[in-house]
Amino acid sequence: RRSYFLGGRHRRTLLPVLQGAPAMPQEGAPSNGGSPPPKPAPGSQAAAQAAAREAGDGPPPSADTLAYWEEIYQDRTGTWDTLYGYEDIRLVLCGLVKAPERALCRVLHVGCGTSNVTEGLWDDGFRSICNVDFSEVVIRLMAARWEERAKGAATDEEEAKMRSGVQWLTHDITDLGAFAGGTFDLVLEKFTFDALLCEVKDDATSHRGWAAIREMHRVLKPGAAFVSVAWGEGRRLELLRGGGLFDVEARRLPGEAPQRPLLYLCRKRAG
């Protein structure tokens, strides 16, 4: 499985995050028969690392670390998303929560980044949206961006609703202890689990993955849904089931692109 992330001072190179990739040979290590080492295959992890060295970059931090995402977000001011935005998941979310129910639906958006999801949810009638990310940089940026949007509201009443109805909080997906159990009607993540699990060999045995799933389950109301949009396949399904915590349905995200991520609809089991 291969996931791609791009950003920070390493934006000149595209680093493939390969699960189970072979270790890179050390520089200066002897090669077979004293001949020059073979050139890395185009698109490989070795090629990406070589390109980074040639560009003067140090080794890129892994996409499962805070350092990686802080680099990406530190100089961003506008919307940036990982391939798929709110418009790509809109029909699914609006199908889950009908228009009359949206104003009272409490949504938790984990790993919010600088996506356009919150704007889309608000425009579709959701009025209680809590966004969390482990990057303080992105939370400050997004809070400021939302404040500017609120100032442009048509009425003072709408401006007040935008401020009270949307939160931006710094939290790690594996520890949402600030929220009481059964707080939310809908939890959404988009490619956050892909980043969290990009270095593990088996999604279903990841300690951090299981911690995140337990937290998703805990903060949801019984019968409520956790929606995960991800490239991860195979053992990802077993992780999302959480040993019986969720009933999970997997489908391809609608669209015409030949390669489309999966949309996992995870229903919290009662009891």
Tab-separated table of C-alpha atoms in Angstrom:
chain	number	residue	atom	x	y	z
A	1	ARG	CA	0.000	0.000	0.000
A	2	ARG	CA	1.335	3.446	-0.798
A	3	SER	CA	0.208	6.822	0.536
A	4	TYR	CA	1.587	10.154	-0.591
A	5	PHE	CA	2.007	13.258	1.517
A	6	LEU	CA	3.658	16.473	0.433
A	7	GLY	CA	4.606	19.636	2.222
A	8	GLY	CA	6.894	21.677	4.440
A	9	ARG	CA	10.460	22.295	3.381
A	10	HIS	CA	10.293	18.929	1.601
A	11	ARG	CA	7.665	20.059	-0.895
A	12	ARG	CA	10.256	19.824	-3.673
A	13	THR	CA	10.086	16.063	-3.373
A	14	LEU	CA	7.179	13.659	-3.179
A	15	LEU	CA	7.925	11.060	-0.556
A	16	PRO	CA	6.206	7.710	-0.925
A	17	VAL	CA	5.342	6.397	2.534
A	18	LEU	CA	5.767	2.692	2.060
A	19	GLN	CA	4.683	0.197	4.646
A	20	GLY	CA	7.323	-2.445	5.118
A	21	ALA	CA	9.764	-0.756	2.724
A	22	PRO	CA	13.296	-2.210	2.856
A	23	ALA	CA	15.848	-0.271	4.834
A	24	MET	CA	17.944	2.235	2.935
A	25	PRO	CA	21.634	1.282	2.569
A	26	GLN	CA	24.005	3.495	4.503
A	27	GLU	CA	25.955	6.035	2.503
A	28	GLY	CA	29.436	4.779	1.728
A	29	ALA	CA	28.517	1.159	2.359
A	30	PRO	CA	30.404	-1.264	0.072
A	31	SER	CA	28.456	-2.571	-2.865
A	32	ASN	CA	28.730	-5.904	-4.662
A	33	GLY	CA	32.161	-6.280	-6.211
A	34	GLY	CA	33.052	-2.663	-5.491
A	35	SER	CA	30.829	-1.448	-8.341
A	36	PRO	CA	28.710	1.718	-7.917
A	37	PRO	CA	25.391	1.118	-6.164
A	38	PRO	CA	22.421	0.839	-8.531
A	39	LYS	CA	20.279	3.905	-9.055
A	40	PRO	CA	17.027	3.807	-7.075
A	41	ALA	CA	13.890	3.042	-9.029
A	42	PRO	CA	11.854	6.130	-10.002
A	43	GLY	CA	9.044	6.740	-7.515
A	44	SER	CA	10.632	4.588	-4.818
A	45	GLN	CA	11.344	5.655	-1.260
A	46	ALA	CA	15.059	5.549	-2.053
A	47	ALA	CA	14.556	7.891	-5.022
A	48	ALA	CA	12.551	10.321	-2.903
A	49	GLN	CA	15.224	10.376	-0.215
A	50	ALA	CA	17.967	10.870	-2.795
A	51	ALA	CA	16.035	13.773	-4.336
A	52	ALA	CA	15.642	15.326	-0.897
A	53	ARG	CA	19.408	15.118	-0.307
A	54	GLU	CA	20.143	16.682	-3.687
A	55	ALA	CA	17.706	19.500	-2.902
A	56	GLY	CA	19.543	20.191	0.347
A	57	ASP	CA	16.834	18.829	2.600
A	58	GLY	CA	17.444	16.641	5.594
A	59	PRO	CA	15.529	13.393	6.019
A	60	PRO	CA	11.815	14.234	5.897
A	61	PRO	CA	9.917	13.537	9.113
A	62	SER	CA	7.385	10.748	8.898
A	63	ALA	CA	3.803	11.670	8.032
A	64	ASP	CA	2.644	10.159	11.337
A	65	THR	CA	4.500	12.846	13.337
A	66	LEU	CA	3.505	16.293	14.514
A	67	ALA	CA	6.733	17.708	13.047
A	68	TYR	CA	5.695	16.692	9.540
A	69	TRP	CA	2.322	18.459	9.687
A	70	GLU	CA	3.632	21.528	11.513
A	71	GLU	CA	6.007	22.037	8.567
A	72	ILE	CA	3.152	21.769	6.102
A	73	TYR	CA	0.886	24.189	7.910
A	74	GLN	CA	3.310	26.818	9.120
A	75	ASP	CA	3.154	28.890	5.936
A	76	ARG	CA	-0.358	28.141	4.734
A	77	THR	CA	-3.195	30.638	4.838
A	78	GLY	CA	-5.771	29.171	2.467
A	79	THR	CA	-7.683	25.937	2.013
A	80	TRP	CA	-5.560	22.868	1.332
A	81	ASP	CA	-6.820	19.325	1.274
A	82	THR	CA	-5.494	15.856	0.585
A	83	LEU	CA	-6.897	15.098	-2.876
A	84	TYR	CA	-10.569	14.964	-1.859
A	85	GLY	CA	-12.573	17.828	-0.342
A	86	TYR	CA	-16.010	18.286	1.165
A	87	GLU	CA	-17.696	18.257	-2.241
A	88	ASP	CA	-16.568	14.645	-2.682
A	89	ILE	CA	-18.188	13.412	0.535
A	90	ARG	CA	-21.119	15.816	0.704
A	91	LEU	CA	-23.803	13.483	-0.663
A	92	VAL	CA	-22.811	10.739	1.766
A	93	LEU	CA	-22.910	13.013	4.819
A	94	CYS	CA	-26.142	14.714	3.810
A	95	GLY	CA	-27.667	11.297	3.209
A	96	LEU	CA	-26.716	10.216	6.728
A	97	VAL	CA	-28.175	13.322	8.365
A	98	LYS	CA	-31.313	14.717	6.760
A	99	ALA	CA	-31.776	18.485	6.514
A	100	PRO	CA	-34.257	18.882	9.417
A	101	GLU	CA	-31.833	17.089	11.782
A	102	ARG	CA	-28.610	18.915	10.896
A	103	ALA	CA	-28.984	21.955	13.132
A	104	LEU	CA	-29.040	19.719	16.222
A	105	CYS	CA	-26.486	17.156	15.006
A	106	ARG	CA	-23.238	17.430	16.960
A	107	VAL	CA	-20.318	16.733	14.615
A	108	LEU	CA	-16.744	15.946	15.597
A	109	HIS	CA	-14.247	16.436	12.770
A	110	VAL	CA	-10.928	14.850	13.749
A	111	GLY	CA	-7.684	15.688	11.973
A	112	CYS	CA	-9.361	18.742	10.449
A	113	GLY	CA	-6.218	20.208	8.885
A	114	THR	CA	-6.904	23.136	6.566
A	115	SER	CA	-9.683	21.430	4.623
A	116	ASN	CA	-12.962	22.981	3.502
A	117	VAL	CA	-15.076	20.463	5.411
A	118	THR	CA	-16.321	22.863	8.073
A	119	GLU	CA	-17.387	25.470	5.528
A	120	GLY	CA	-19.243	22.785	3.607
A	121	LEU	CA	-20.973	21.384	6.682
A	122	TRP	CA	-22.059	24.860	7.752
A	123	ASP	CA	-23.420	25.721	4.307
A	124	ASP	CA	-25.443	22.483	4.383
A	125	GLY	CA	-27.116	23.379	7.671
A	126	PHE	CA	-24.928	21.759	10.356
A	127	ARG	CA	-24.713	24.147	13.309
A	128	SER	CA	-22.610	22.298	15.899
A	129	ILE	CA	-19.164	21.412	14.546
A	130	CYS	CA	-16.136	20.651	16.705
A	131	ASN	CA	-12.842	20.497	14.802
A	132	VAL	CA	-9.764	18.945	16.370
A	133	ASP	CA	-6.197	18.517	15.185
A	134	PHE	CA	-2.963	17.757	17.031
A	135	SER	CA	-1.266	20.735	15.368
A	136	GLU	CA	-1.615	23.992	17.293
A	137	VAL	CA	-0.384	25.779	14.174
A	138	VAL	CA	-3.333	24.591	12.108
A	139	ILE	CA	-5.877	25.183	14.866
A	140	ARG	CA	-4.770	28.812	15.239
A	141	LEU	CA	-4.832	29.265	11.465
A	142	MET	CA	-8.287	27.757	11.064
A	143	ALA	CA	-9.783	29.602	14.029
A	144	ALA	CA	-8.572	32.883	12.533
A	145	ARG	CA	-9.894	31.939	9.112
A	146	TRP	CA	-13.313	31.066	10.554
A	147	GLU	CA	-13.392	34.332	12.501
A	148	GLU	CA	-12.873	36.239	9.254
A	149	ARG	CA	-15.714	34.327	7.649
A	150	ALA	CA	-17.969	35.061	10.627
A	151	LYS	CA	-17.242	38.767	10.324
A	152	GLY	CA	-18.572	38.627	6.791
A	153	ALA	CA	-21.901	37.087	7.819
A	154	ALA	CA	-25.030	38.766	6.460
A	155	THR	CA	-26.503	39.473	9.910
A	156	ASP	CA	-25.292	39.882	13.475
A	157	GLU	CA	-27.345	36.825	14.425
A	158	GLU	CA	-25.616	34.672	11.838
A	159	GLU	CA	-22.223	35.970	12.953
A	160	ALA	CA	-22.977	35.025	16.565
A	161	LYS	CA	-24.130	31.551	15.503
A	162	MET	CA	-20.955	30.983	13.521
A	163	ARG	CA	-18.827	31.849	16.531
A	164	SER	CA	-20.782	29.751	19.020
A	165	GLY	CA	-21.472	26.790	16.742
A	166	VAL	CA	-17.934	26.029	15.541
A	167	GLN	CA	-14.974	25.116	17.741
A	168	TRP	CA	-11.286	24.654	16.956
A	169	LEU	CA	-9.399	22.604	19.546
A	170	THR	CA	-5.950	21.030	19.809
A	171	HIS	CA	-6.327	17.318	20.575
A	172	ASP	CA	-4.721	14.068	19.506
A	173	ILE	CA	-7.068	11.547	17.909
A	174	THR	CA	-5.789	8.894	20.329
A	175	ASP	CA	-6.777	10.927	23.406
A	176	LEU	CA	-10.050	12.844	23.351
A	177	GLY	CA	-10.415	12.906	27.116
A	178	ALA	CA	-11.716	16.478	27.039
A	179	PHE	CA	-15.025	15.130	25.695
A	180	ALA	CA	-17.510	13.150	27.748
A	181	GLY	CA	-18.719	9.802	26.497
A	182	GLY	CA	-21.684	9.881	24.131
A	183	THR	CA	-21.174	13.528	23.170
A	184	PHE	CA	-21.414	13.386	19.371
A	185	ASP	CA	-23.961	12.286	16.777
A	186	LEU	CA	-21.408	12.024	13.974
A	187	VAL	CA	-17.612	11.681	13.847
A	188	LEU	CA	-15.740	12.311	10.616
A	189	GLU	CA	-12.113	11.744	9.608
A	190	LYS	CA	-10.599	12.095	6.173
A	191	PHE	CA	-7.179	10.491	5.611
A	192	THR	CA	-6.199	11.063	9.255
A	193	PHE	CA	-6.004	7.327	9.909
A	194	ASP	CA	-3.848	6.951	6.793
A	195	ALA	CA	-1.331	9.379	8.288
A	196	LEU	CA	-1.573	7.824	11.749
A	197	LEU	CA	-0.878	4.344	10.373
A	198	CYS	CA	1.532	5.141	7.543
A	199	GLU	CA	4.535	3.560	9.282
A	200	VAL	CA	2.910	0.436	10.731
A	201	LYS	CA	3.072	-2.961	9.058
A	202	ASP	CA	-0.348	-4.145	10.233
A	203	ASP	CA	-3.178	-1.671	10.818
A	204	ALA	CA	-5.080	-4.147	12.963
A	205	THR	CA	-2.297	-4.412	15.550
A	206	SER	CA	-1.374	-0.723	15.841
A	207	HIS	CA	-1.576	0.459	19.451
A	208	ARG	CA	-2.244	4.046	18.375
A	209	GLY	CA	-4.811	2.853	15.857
A	210	TRP	CA	-6.693	0.946	18.542
A	211	ALA	CA	-6.489	3.912	20.924
A	212	ALA	CA	-8.057	6.125	18.262
A	213	ILE	CA	-10.838	3.636	17.528
A	214	ARG	CA	-11.687	3.331	21.216
A	215	GLU	CA	-11.911	7.110	21.462
A	216	MET	CA	-14.162	7.349	18.390
A	217	HIS	CA	-16.428	4.760	19.983
A	218	ARG	CA	-16.442	6.414	23.395
A	219	VAL	CA	-17.387	9.924	22.260
A	220	LEU	CA	-20.188	8.734	19.941
A	221	LYS	CA	-23.771	8.238	21.035
A	222	PRO	CA	-25.113	4.669	20.730
A	223	GLY	CA	-26.088	3.905	17.144
A	224	ALA	CA	-24.297	6.993	15.839
A	225	ALA	CA	-21.883	6.905	12.898
A	226	PHE	CA	-18.159	7.310	12.472
A	227	VAL	CA	-17.230	8.065	8.849
A	228	SER	CA	-13.666	7.324	7.734
A	229	VAL	CA	-12.414	8.263	4.259
A	230	ALA	CA	-9.143	6.477	3.592
A	231	TRP	CA	-6.852	4.742	1.152
A	232	GLY	CA	-6.141	2.020	3.684
A	233	GLU	CA	-7.563	-1.380	2.794
A	234	GLY	CA	-6.940	-4.951	3.896
A	235	ARG	CA	-6.528	-5.030	7.655
A	236	ARG	CA	-7.933	-1.495	8.038
A	237	LEU	CA	-11.412	-3.010	8.112
A	238	GLU	CA	-10.527	-5.178	11.097
A	239	LEU	CA	-9.136	-2.198	12.957
A	240	LEU	CA	-12.252	-0.121	12.322
A	241	ARG	CA	-14.479	-2.887	13.621
A	242	GLY	CA	-12.679	-2.456	16.910
A	243	GLY	CA	-13.212	-6.008	18.055
A	244	GLY	CA	-16.981	-5.612	17.842
A	245	LEU	CA	-17.325	-1.936	18.779
A	246	PHE	CA	-18.560	-0.977	15.299
A	247	ASP	CA	-20.525	-2.507	12.452
A	248	VAL	CA	-18.619	-1.422	9.345
A	249	GLU	CA	-19.689	-1.013	5.735
A	250	ALA	CA	-17.026	-0.236	3.125
A	251	ARG	CA	-17.579	1.279	-0.311
A	252	ARG	CA	-15.632	3.271	-2.870
A	253	LEU	CA	-16.081	7.006	-2.736
A	254	PRO	CA	-18.347	8.001	-5.642
A	255	GLY	CA	-16.677	9.616	-8.627
A	256	GLU	CA	-15.114	9.054	-12.012
A	257	ALA	CA	-11.457	8.871	-10.979
A	258	PRO	CA	-9.945	5.420	-11.673
A	259	GLN	CA	-8.385	5.379	-8.198
A	260	ARG	CA	-10.782	6.389	-5.446
A	261	PRO	CA	-10.432	6.016	-1.681
A	262	LEU	CA	-12.704	3.920	0.458
A	263	LEU	CA	-15.484	5.332	2.569
A	264	TYR	CA	-15.989	3.328	5.739
A	265	LEU	CA	-19.327	3.814	7.487
A	266	CYS	CA	-18.900	2.613	11.067
A	267	ARG	CA	-22.010	2.331	13.248
A	268	LYS	CA	-21.527	2.220	16.992
A	269	ARG	CA	-23.121	-0.870	18.444
A	270	ALA	CA	-25.555	-0.339	21.271
A	271	GLY	CA	-24.666	-1.695	24.702
